[in-house]
PDB file of C-alpha atoms in Angstrom:
ATOM      1  CA  MET S   5       6.493 -13.180 -30.705  1.00 45.00           C
ATOM      2  CA  VAL S   6       7.534  -9.909 -32.368  1.00 44.00           C
ATOM      3  CA  LEU S   7       4.494  -8.185 -30.879  1.00 41.00           C
ATOM      4  CA  LYS S   8       5.412  -9.453 -27.403  1.00 48.00           C
ATOM      5  CA  ALA S   9       8.986  -8.225 -27.797  1.00 50.00           C
ATOM      6  CA  LYS S  10       7.730  -4.796 -28.864  1.00 48.00           C
ATOM      7  CA  ALA S  11       5.399  -4.665 -25.856  1.00 49.00           C
ATOM      8  CA  VAL S  12       8.230  -5.568 -23.487  1.00 49.00           C
ATOM      9  CA  ASN S  13      10.509  -2.966 -25.077  1.00 50.00           C
ATOM     10  CA  MET S  14       7.779  -0.328 -24.810  1.00 47.00           C
ATOM     11  CA  LEU S  15       7.221  -1.149 -21.146  1.00 52.00           C
ATOM     12  CA  ASN S  16      10.955  -0.991 -20.479  1.00 49.00           C
ATOM     13  CA  CYS S  17      10.937   2.647 -21.623  1.00 57.00           C
ATOM     14  CA  GLU S  18       8.250   3.605 -19.107  1.00 65.00           C
ATOM     15  CA  ILE S  19       9.788   2.384 -15.842  1.00 68.00           C
ATOM     16  CA  SER S  20      12.560   3.604 -13.573  1.00 72.00           C
ATOM     17  CA  PHE S  21      16.071   2.202 -13.791  1.00 72.00           C
ATOM     18  CA  GLU S  22      15.621   0.368 -10.481  1.00 74.00           C
ATOM     19  CA  GLU S  23      12.503  -1.372 -11.760  1.00 73.00           C
ATOM     20  CA  TYR S  24      14.168  -2.061 -15.101  1.00 72.00           C
ATOM     21  CA  ARG S  25      16.935  -4.011 -13.339  1.00 74.00           C
ATOM     22  CA  LYS S  26      14.273  -6.228 -11.749  1.00 73.00           C
ATOM     23  CA  VAL S  27      12.523  -7.075 -15.019  1.00 75.00           C
ATOM     24  CA  SER S  28      15.171  -6.683 -17.703  1.00 74.00           C
ATOM     25  CA  ARG S  29      15.547 -10.428 -18.233  1.00 79.00           C
ATOM     26  CA  CYS S  30      11.807 -11.027 -18.732  1.00 79.00           C
ATOM     27  CA  LYS S  31      11.115 -12.305 -22.247  1.00 81.00           C
ATOM     28  CA  THR S  32       7.357 -11.722 -22.415  1.00 83.00           C
ATOM     29  CA  ALA S  33       5.023  -8.928 -21.377  1.00 80.00           C
ATOM     30  CA  LYS S  34       3.194 -11.414 -19.111  1.00 84.00           C
ATOM     31  CA  LYS S  35       6.386 -12.306 -17.199  1.00 84.00           C
ATOM     32  CA  PHE S  36       7.291  -8.620 -17.106  1.00 78.00           C
ATOM     33  CA  TRP S  37       3.870  -7.731 -15.629  1.00 79.00           C
ATOM     34  CA  ASP S  38       3.911 -10.618 -13.145  1.00 81.00           C
ATOM     35  CA  LYS S  39       7.346  -9.572 -11.887  1.00 79.00           C
ATOM     36  CA  LEU S  40       6.258  -5.948 -11.407  1.00 77.00           C
ATOM     37  CA  GLN S  41       3.047  -7.041  -9.712  1.00 76.00           C
ATOM     38  CA  VAL S  42       4.879  -9.206  -7.171  1.00 76.00           C
ATOM     39  CA  THR S  43       7.454  -6.451  -6.654  1.00 74.00           C
ATOM     40  CA  HIS S  44       4.851  -3.800  -5.899  1.00 70.00           C
ATOM     41  CA  GLU S  45       1.973  -5.776  -4.430  1.00 67.00           C
ATOM     42  CA  GLY S  46       3.680  -8.898  -3.172  1.00 69.00           C
ATOM     43  CA  THR S  47       2.291 -12.392  -3.285  1.00 74.00           C
ATOM     44  CA  ALA S  48      -1.159 -13.202  -1.907  1.00 78.00           C
ATOM     45  CA  GLN S  49       0.452 -14.249   1.379  1.00 81.00           C
ATOM     46  CA  VAL S  50       2.402 -10.975   1.635  1.00 80.00           C
ATOM     47  CA  LYS S  51      -0.747  -8.974   0.870  1.00 83.00           C
ATOM     48  CA  GLU S  52      -2.693 -10.869   3.542  1.00 88.00           C
ATOM     49  CA  THR S  53       0.059 -10.213   6.088  1.00 89.00           C
ATOM     50  CA  ARG S  54       0.085  -6.488   5.229  1.00 88.00           C
ATOM     51  CA  ILE S  55      -3.686  -6.343   5.672  1.00 92.00           C
ATOM     52  CA  ASP S  56      -3.375  -8.069   9.055  1.00 94.00           C
ATOM     53  CA  MET S  57      -0.677  -5.647  10.223  1.00 95.00           C
ATOM     54  CA  LEU S  58      -2.582  -2.573   9.033  1.00 95.00           C
ATOM     55  CA  SER S  59      -5.811  -3.850  10.596  1.00 96.00           C
ATOM     56  CA  LYS S  60      -4.009  -4.307  13.890  1.00 97.00           C
ATOM     57  CA  GLU S  61      -2.602  -0.762  13.647  1.00 96.00           C
ATOM     58  CA  TYR S  62      -6.127   0.519  12.994  1.00 97.00           C
ATOM     59  CA  GLU S  63      -7.577  -1.395  15.940  1.00 96.00           C
ATOM     60  CA  MET S  64      -4.832  -0.272  18.337  1.00 96.00           C
ATOM     61  CA  PHE S  65      -4.736   3.324  17.077  1.00 96.00           C
ATOM     62  CA  SER S  66      -4.773   6.061  19.706  1.00 95.00           C
ATOM     63  CA  MET S  67      -3.393   9.529  20.118  1.00 94.00           C
ATOM     64  CA  LYS S  68       0.080   9.589  21.635  1.00 93.00           C
ATOM     65  CA  GLU S  69       0.808  11.681  24.689  1.00 90.00           C
ATOM     66  CA  GLY S  70       1.873  15.179  23.643  1.00 91.00           C
ATOM     67  CA  GLU S  71       0.954  14.528  19.982  1.00 93.00           C
ATOM     68  CA  SER S  72      -0.833  17.278  18.074  1.00 93.00           C
ATOM     69  CA  ILE S  73      -4.164  16.573  16.420  1.00 92.00           C
ATOM     70  CA  ASP S  74      -2.574  17.267  13.022  1.00 94.00           C
ATOM     71  CA  ASP S  75       0.167  14.690  13.638  1.00 95.00           C
ATOM     72  CA  MET S  76      -2.347  12.161  14.944  1.00 95.00           C
ATOM     73  CA  PHE S  77      -4.606  12.662  11.941  1.00 94.00           C
ATOM     74  CA  GLU S  78      -1.647  12.292   9.565  1.00 96.00           C
ATOM     75  CA  ARG S  79      -0.737   8.922  11.144  1.00 96.00           C
ATOM     76  CA  PHE S  80      -4.386   7.859  10.974  1.00 96.00           C
ATOM     77  CA  SER S  81      -4.661   8.890   7.313  1.00 96.00           C
ATOM     78  CA  ILE S  82      -1.617   6.814   6.394  1.00 96.00           C
ATOM     79  CA  ILE S  83      -3.188   3.724   7.979  1.00 96.00           C
ATOM     80  CA  ILE S  84      -6.588   4.322   6.345  1.00 96.00           C
ATOM     81  CA  ASN S  85      -5.106   5.061   2.911  1.00 95.00           C
ATOM     82  CA  SER S  86      -2.972   1.928   3.107  1.00 92.00           C
ATOM     83  CA  LEU S  87      -6.002  -0.183   4.039  1.00 94.00           C
ATOM     84  CA  ASP S  88      -7.991   1.397   1.190  1.00 94.00           C
ATOM     85  CA  ALA S  89      -5.200   0.503  -1.230  1.00 87.00           C
ATOM     86  CA  MET S  90      -5.461  -3.108  -0.047  1.00 87.00           C
ATOM     87  CA  GLY S  91      -9.223  -3.146  -0.607  1.00 91.00           C
ATOM     88  CA  ILE S  92     -10.280  -2.714   3.033  1.00 93.00           C
ATOM     89  CA  THR S  93     -12.612   0.261   3.447  1.00 94.00           C
ATOM     90  CA  HIS S  94     -14.412   1.838   6.382  1.00 95.00           C
ATOM     91  CA  SER S  95     -17.399   4.175   6.337  1.00 96.00           C
ATOM     92  CA  GLU S  96     -16.846   7.854   7.103  1.00 96.00           C
ATOM     93  CA  GLN S  97     -18.992   7.415  10.197  1.00 97.00           C
ATOM     94  CA  MET S  98     -16.750   4.612  11.494  1.00 96.00           C
ATOM     95  CA  LEU S  99     -13.611   6.653  10.826  1.00 96.00           C
ATOM     96  CA  VAL S 100     -14.965   9.712  12.639  1.00 96.00           C
ATOM     97  CA  ARG S 101     -15.905   7.569  15.645  1.00 96.00           C
ATOM     98  CA  LYS S 102     -12.469   5.961  15.675  1.00 96.00           C
ATOM     99  CA  VAL S 103     -10.715   9.351  15.642  1.00 95.00           C
ATOM    100  CA  LEU S 104     -12.954  10.742  18.379  1.00 94.00           C
ATOM    101  CA  ARG S 105     -12.406   7.685  20.588  1.00 94.00           C
ATOM    102  CA  SER S 106      -8.637   7.966  19.995  1.00 93.00           C
ATOM    103  CA  LEU S 107      -8.294  11.488  21.375  1.00 91.00           C
ATOM    104  CA  THR S 108      -6.598  12.014  24.741  1.00 86.00           C
ATOM    105  CA  ARG S 109      -8.181  14.059  27.540  1.00 80.00           C
ATOM    106  CA  GLU S 110      -5.937  16.985  26.608  1.00 74.00           C
TER     107      GLU S 110
END
């Protein structure tokens, strides 16, 4: 029990004040970790919903009228990086094709 308390105290020193408020009442490192995990990753259902939303954004992605290529690529990168973080990856070849198909006639 003393070891667990030390671990919790050590973890408390390494997080921001906002995160500390969320986990300050946790008595064990396990509860502390679980709380942070749900806070940052969400539950399995939340994660699945995020994946669905990001996948839809990826599928529907296209260049907006008047948008620069740099701005379009930045939006695309955010979607791809978010999907990667959720464990959904695409080959470079697929990504290049998607970008090329998303360009406007301009």
